[in-house]
Coordinates of C-alpha atoms and ligand atoms in Angstrom, one line a residue:
M605 CA 43.1 140.3 96.1
K606 CA 41.3 141.5 93.1
F607 CA 42.2 143.4 89.9
N608 CA 41.1 147.0 90.0
L609 CA 41.7 149.6 87.2
S610 CA 42.4 152.3 89.8
D611 CA 45.2 150.2 91.3
P612 CA 46.5 148.1 88.3
L613 CA 49.8 147.1 90.0
A614 CA 48.2 145.7 93.1
G615 CA 50.3 142.8 94.6
L616 CA 53.2 143.5 92.3
V617 CA 56.6 145.0 92.9
P618 CA 58.7 146.5 90.1
P619 CA 60.6 143.7 88.3
N620 CA 64.4 143.7 88.3
T621 CA 64.4 143.1 84.6
K622 CA 63.0 144.4 81.4
I623 CA 60.1 142.5 79.9
C624 CA 59.6 141.6 76.2
D625 CA 56.1 140.4 75.2
S626 CA 56.9 137.9 72.5
H627 CA 53.5 137.5 71.0
V628 CA 51.0 140.4 70.2
H629 CA 48.9 141.2 67.2
I630 CA 48.9 144.8 65.9
W631 CA 46.2 145.3 63.4
N632 CA 46.6 149.0 63.0
A633 CA 49.4 151.3 63.8
D634 CA 47.5 153.7 66.1
A635 CA 46.3 150.8 68.3
F636 CA 49.9 150.2 69.3
N637 CA 49.7 153.2 71.5
E638 CA 47.5 151.3 74.0
L639 CA 50.0 148.5 74.2
E640 CA 52.9 150.8 74.6
K641 CA 51.1 152.8 77.3
W642 CA 50.2 149.7 79.4
G643 CA 53.6 148.2 78.6
Q644 CA 55.3 151.1 80.3
L645 CA 53.3 150.6 83.4
Y646 CA 54.0 146.8 83.6
G647 CA 57.6 147.0 82.5
V648 CA 57.1 145.7 78.9
K649 CA 59.8 147.4 76.8
R650 CA 59.6 145.4 73.7
F651 CA 57.0 143.5 71.7
M652 CA 57.1 140.8 69.1
G653 CA 54.3 142.2 67.0
I654 CA 52.5 140.3 64.2
A655 CA 51.6 143.1 61.8
Q656 CA 50.8 143.5 58.1
P657 CA 53.3 145.3 55.9
E658 CA 51.5 148.6 55.8
V659 CA 51.1 148.6 59.6
K660 CA 54.8 147.7 60.0
K661 CA 55.7 150.6 57.7
T662 CA 53.6 153.1 59.6
L663 CA 55.0 152.0 62.9
E664 CA 58.5 152.4 61.6
Q665 CA 57.7 155.8 60.3
N666 CA 56.4 156.7 63.7
G667 CA 59.7 155.8 65.3
K668 CA 58.6 152.5 66.9
A669 CA 61.0 150.2 65.2
A670 CA 63.2 149.7 68.3
E671 CA 60.3 148.6 70.3
I672 CA 58.9 146.0 67.9
I673 CA 60.2 142.8 66.5
F674 CA 58.0 142.2 63.5
A675 CA 56.4 138.9 62.4
Y676 CA 54.7 138.3 59.1
Y677 CA 51.4 136.4 59.2
L678 CA 51.6 133.9 56.3
P679 CA 48.3 133.5 54.5
M680 CA 46.2 130.9 56.4
Q681 CA 43.8 130.5 53.5
A682 CA 46.6 129.4 51.2
F683 CA 47.5 126.7 53.8
A684 CA 43.9 125.6 54.0
E685 CA 43.5 125.5 50.3
K686 CA 47.0 123.9 49.8
K687 CA 48.5 126.7 47.6
P688 CA 52.2 126.5 48.5
E689 CA 53.2 129.0 45.7
T690 CA 51.1 131.7 47.4
I691 CA 52.7 131.0 50.7
I692 CA 56.2 131.0 49.2
E693 CA 55.5 134.5 47.7
A694 CA 54.5 135.6 51.1
V695 CA 57.7 134.2 52.6
D696 CA 59.7 136.1 50.0
E697 CA 57.9 139.3 50.9
A698 CA 58.6 138.8 54.6
H699 CA 62.2 138.4 53.8
S700 CA 62.4 141.4 51.4
L701 CA 60.6 143.6 53.9
N702 CA 63.0 142.7 56.7
Y703 CA 60.6 140.9 58.9
S704 CA 62.3 139.1 61.8
L705 CA 60.1 136.0 61.6
T706 CA 57.1 134.3 60.1
K707 CA 53.9 133.3 61.8
T708 CA 51.4 130.6 61.0
W709 CA 48.4 129.0 62.6
F710 CA 47.2 125.4 62.4
G711 CA 44.1 125.3 64.6
P712 CA 41.5 122.7 63.6
R713 CA 39.0 125.5 63.1
Q714 CA 40.8 126.2 59.9
I715 CA 38.3 123.8 58.2
D716 CA 35.4 125.9 59.5
F717 CA 36.9 129.2 58.6
F718 CA 37.7 128.3 55.0
N719 CA 35.1 125.7 54.3
T720 CA 37.6 123.3 52.9
E721 CA 36.8 119.6 52.4
K722 CA 39.5 118.2 54.7
L723 CA 41.7 119.7 57.4
V724 CA 45.2 120.0 56.1
S725 CA 48.1 118.5 57.9
I726 CA 51.2 120.6 58.5
S727 CA 53.4 117.7 57.5
D728 CA 51.7 117.4 54.1
P729 CA 54.6 117.1 51.6
I730 CA 53.0 119.9 49.6
F731 CA 54.2 122.4 52.2
E732 CA 57.8 121.2 52.2
P733 CA 59.0 123.9 49.8
V734 CA 57.5 126.5 52.1
F735 CA 59.4 125.4 55.2
T736 CA 62.5 124.9 53.2
R737 CA 62.3 128.5 52.0
I738 CA 61.7 129.8 55.5
E739 CA 64.7 127.8 56.7
E740 CA 66.9 129.1 53.8
Y741 CA 66.2 132.7 54.8
G742 CA 67.0 131.9 58.4
L743 CA 63.6 133.3 59.4
P744 CA 62.2 131.7 62.6
L745 CA 58.7 130.4 62.6
D746 CA 56.1 131.3 65.2
I747 CA 53.4 128.6 65.0
H748 CA 50.1 127.6 66.6
V749 CA 50.0 123.8 66.4
A750 CA 46.9 122.7 68.3
D751 CA 44.2 123.8 70.7
P752 CA 43.5 123.1 74.4
D753 CA 42.9 119.5 75.3
I754 CA 39.4 120.5 76.5
W755 CA 38.4 121.7 73.0
Y756 CA 39.1 118.2 71.6
S757 CA 36.6 116.7 74.0
T758 CA 34.0 119.4 73.5
K759 CA 34.1 121.3 70.2
Y760 CA 36.1 118.8 68.2
Q761 CA 34.5 115.5 69.1
D762 CA 34.2 114.8 65.3
S763 CA 37.8 113.5 65.0
E764 CA 37.3 112.6 61.4
R765 CA 36.8 116.3 60.7
Y766 CA 39.1 117.9 63.2
L767 CA 41.6 115.1 63.6
T768 CA 43.1 114.5 67.0
K769 CA 45.5 116.5 69.1
T770 CA 47.9 113.7 69.1
Q771 CA 47.9 113.7 65.3
A772 CA 48.4 117.5 65.2
I773 CA 51.4 117.2 67.5
N774 CA 52.9 114.2 65.7
D775 CA 52.6 116.0 62.3
F776 CA 54.5 118.9 63.8
Y777 CA 57.3 116.5 65.0
T778 CA 57.6 115.4 61.4
V779 CA 58.2 119.0 60.2
L780 CA 60.8 119.6 62.9
E781 CA 62.6 116.4 62.0
R782 CA 62.7 117.4 58.3
H783 CA 64.0 120.9 59.1
P784 CA 66.6 120.7 61.9
S785 CA 67.9 124.2 61.4
L786 CA 64.4 125.8 61.5
K787 CA 64.1 127.9 64.6
V788 CA 60.6 127.6 66.0
I789 CA 58.5 129.2 68.7
S790 CA 55.5 126.9 69.4
V791 CA 52.9 129.2 70.9
H792 CA 50.8 128.5 74.0
F793 CA 53.5 126.5 75.7
G794 CA 53.7 124.3 72.6
S795 CA 49.9 123.8 72.8
L796 CA 50.8 121.5 75.6
P797 CA 50.4 123.3 79.0
E798 CA 48.1 120.6 80.4
I799 CA 50.0 118.8 83.1
N800 CA 49.7 115.4 81.4
N801 CA 51.3 116.9 78.3
L802 CA 54.5 118.2 79.9
L803 CA 56.4 114.9 79.3
Q804 CA 55.7 115.3 75.6
L805 CA 56.9 118.9 75.8
E806 CA 60.0 117.8 77.5
D807 CA 60.7 115.3 74.7
L808 CA 60.3 118.2 72.2
F809 CA 62.8 120.3 74.1
Q810 CA 65.3 117.5 74.3
R811 CA 65.0 116.4 70.7
F812 CA 65.0 119.7 69.0
P813 CA 67.5 122.4 70.2
N814 CA 65.8 125.0 68.0
F815 CA 62.5 124.5 69.6
Y816 CA 61.1 127.2 72.0
V817 CA 57.7 127.9 73.4
D818 CA 55.8 131.1 74.6
T819 CA 53.3 131.7 77.4
A820 CA 50.6 133.3 75.2
S821 CA 47.0 132.9 76.0
T822 CA 46.8 134.1 79.6
K823 CA 43.8 132.0 80.6
W824 CA 44.8 128.7 79.0
I825 CA 48.3 129.0 80.5
I826 CA 47.2 130.1 84.0
R827 CA 44.3 127.6 84.2
E828 CA 46.5 124.6 83.2
L829 CA 49.9 125.4 84.6
G830 CA 48.4 126.7 87.8
K831 CA 46.8 123.4 88.6
H832 CA 50.2 122.0 89.8
P833 CA 52.3 125.0 90.7
Q834 CA 55.3 123.0 92.1
K835 CA 55.5 120.7 89.1
T836 CA 55.2 123.7 86.7
R837 CA 57.8 125.7 88.6
D838 CA 60.3 122.8 88.4
F839 CA 59.6 122.4 84.7
I840 CA 60.1 126.0 84.0
I841 CA 63.4 126.1 85.9
R842 CA 64.6 123.1 84.0
Y843 CA 63.8 124.6 80.6
Q844 CA 64.3 128.3 81.5
D845 CA 66.3 129.0 78.4
R846 CA 63.5 127.9 76.0
I847 CA 60.5 129.7 77.3
L848 CA 59.5 133.2 76.2
F849 CA 57.0 135.4 78.1
A850 CA 54.0 136.4 75.8
T851 CA 50.3 137.3 76.0
D852 CA 48.7 137.1 72.6
L853 CA 47.1 140.5 73.1
S854 CA 45.5 141.7 70.0
V855 CA 45.0 145.4 69.3
G856 CA 43.3 147.3 66.5
W857 CA 40.6 144.8 65.7
G858 CA 37.3 144.3 67.4
D859 CA 36.1 145.8 70.7
H860 CA 37.7 145.1 74.0
P861 CA 36.8 146.2 77.5
E862 CA 38.9 149.0 78.9
D863 CA 40.7 146.6 81.2
Y864 CA 41.7 144.1 78.4
I865 CA 45.4 144.9 78.3
P866 CA 46.1 145.5 82.0
T867 CA 44.2 142.4 83.2
R868 CA 46.4 140.2 81.1
Y869 CA 49.7 141.7 82.2
W870 CA 48.5 141.8 85.8
A871 CA 47.4 138.2 85.8
Q872 CA 50.5 136.9 84.2
R873 CA 52.9 138.9 86.3
L874 CA 51.2 137.8 89.4
F875 CA 51.3 134.2 88.2
W876 CA 55.1 134.1 87.4
E877 CA 56.4 136.4 90.2
T878 CA 54.4 135.9 93.3
N879 CA 53.1 133.1 95.5
V880 CA 49.5 134.3 95.7
Q881 CA 47.0 131.5 96.0
K882 CA 43.4 131.3 94.6
V883 CA 43.3 134.8 93.2
E884 CA 40.4 134.9 90.8
L885 CA 41.4 135.5 87.1
P886 CA 40.0 139.0 86.4
F887 CA 38.3 138.0 83.2
S888 CA 36.1 135.1 82.2
D889 CA 37.5 131.8 81.2
E890 CA 34.7 130.0 79.3
D891 CA 36.9 127.0 78.7
N892 CA 37.0 126.1 82.4
P893 CA 34.4 123.4 83.2
N894 CA 34.8 124.3 86.9
P895 CA 35.0 128.1 87.0
P896 CA 36.3 130.3 88.2
T897 CA 39.9 130.0 87.1
F898 CA 42.4 130.9 89.9
I899 CA 45.8 132.4 89.7
N900 CA 48.2 130.2 91.8
G901 CA 51.5 132.0 91.7
L902 CA 54.7 130.2 90.8
N903 CA 57.1 132.6 92.5
L904 CA 59.9 132.0 90.0
P905 CA 63.5 132.8 91.0
Q906 CA 64.8 136.1 89.9
S907 CA 67.4 134.6 87.6
V908 CA 64.8 132.6 85.8
L909 CA 62.5 135.7 85.4
E910 CA 65.4 137.6 83.9
R911 CA 65.8 134.9 81.2
F912 CA 62.1 134.3 80.7
Y913 CA 61.0 137.9 80.6
W914 CA 63.8 139.4 78.6
Q915 CA 67.1 137.6 77.8
N916 CA 65.6 134.6 75.9
S917 CA 63.7 136.7 73.5
Q918 CA 66.7 139.0 72.9
D919 CA 68.9 136.0 72.2
F920 CA 66.4 134.3 70.0
F921 CA 66.1 137.4 67.8
N922 CA 69.8 138.2 68.0
L923 CA 69.2 141.6 69.5
S924 CA 71.5 143.6 71.7
Q925 CA 69.9 145.3 74.7
Ligands
ZN2022 ZN1 48.3 134.9 68.4

């Protein structure tokens, strides 16, 4: 089986549930049309969209409010440069503009992007008032905590500069411990989809009842979770209430091939819903040291798909159907 734009639903049957994509980036309002169009084909009825205030406003004026749960991207540079006042102003704005959640990113590349002297730690006490403010508003936090294991052994060998993944995850534990009522979606399966990390993820689920993960980053998720389909399947069934379907598709910025959106939805749906084996991922995965990356389907039970595709996100964001 192979992805083909002339038959973009090959191998799939219509899902018995609506789907919410709980992690997309919408950089301009017109670009949302593409997501909406492909969403209709793949059964995606709602999106958690990270969008700037003017984009949000235009989308609302265009009548798209019911389809999008809006997230406010907190200023990364202010984190990198340790300017908590700037971030707090942004949190206040997110609250006053009726955003449903805040989004932040703590990848080690932060130090390269902003040319700062030292990589900041999320648990640096200087950020405490930020998380306290978010918690006070009852705004959930969507957060990128760390990168794929493989990047730490390739791109980030300089652990003085980029710190270690263990350190990034431990710093995040500290924040969760300090803010027990903060509701969190830790993206990319908590940055822990590698099979050896699932025990740690289990510990996070057990210790923090407000901790959730999404399945964004199609290639990272399918590459790692697909290495051990049975273990992954059992794990997802066990934590089926805490996992949200998501892609991390990004529209309105940069060039993407024509099949960018459908290949992600096709690959993920095939992975969660079917028992296909060794279907080649329909786009390149430059992180795989032994390419190609294969889709090894998990064939999740229908009741789990209903939670994972739709109900968990609607519960998380307190939405009625
Ligand atoms: Zn993202």
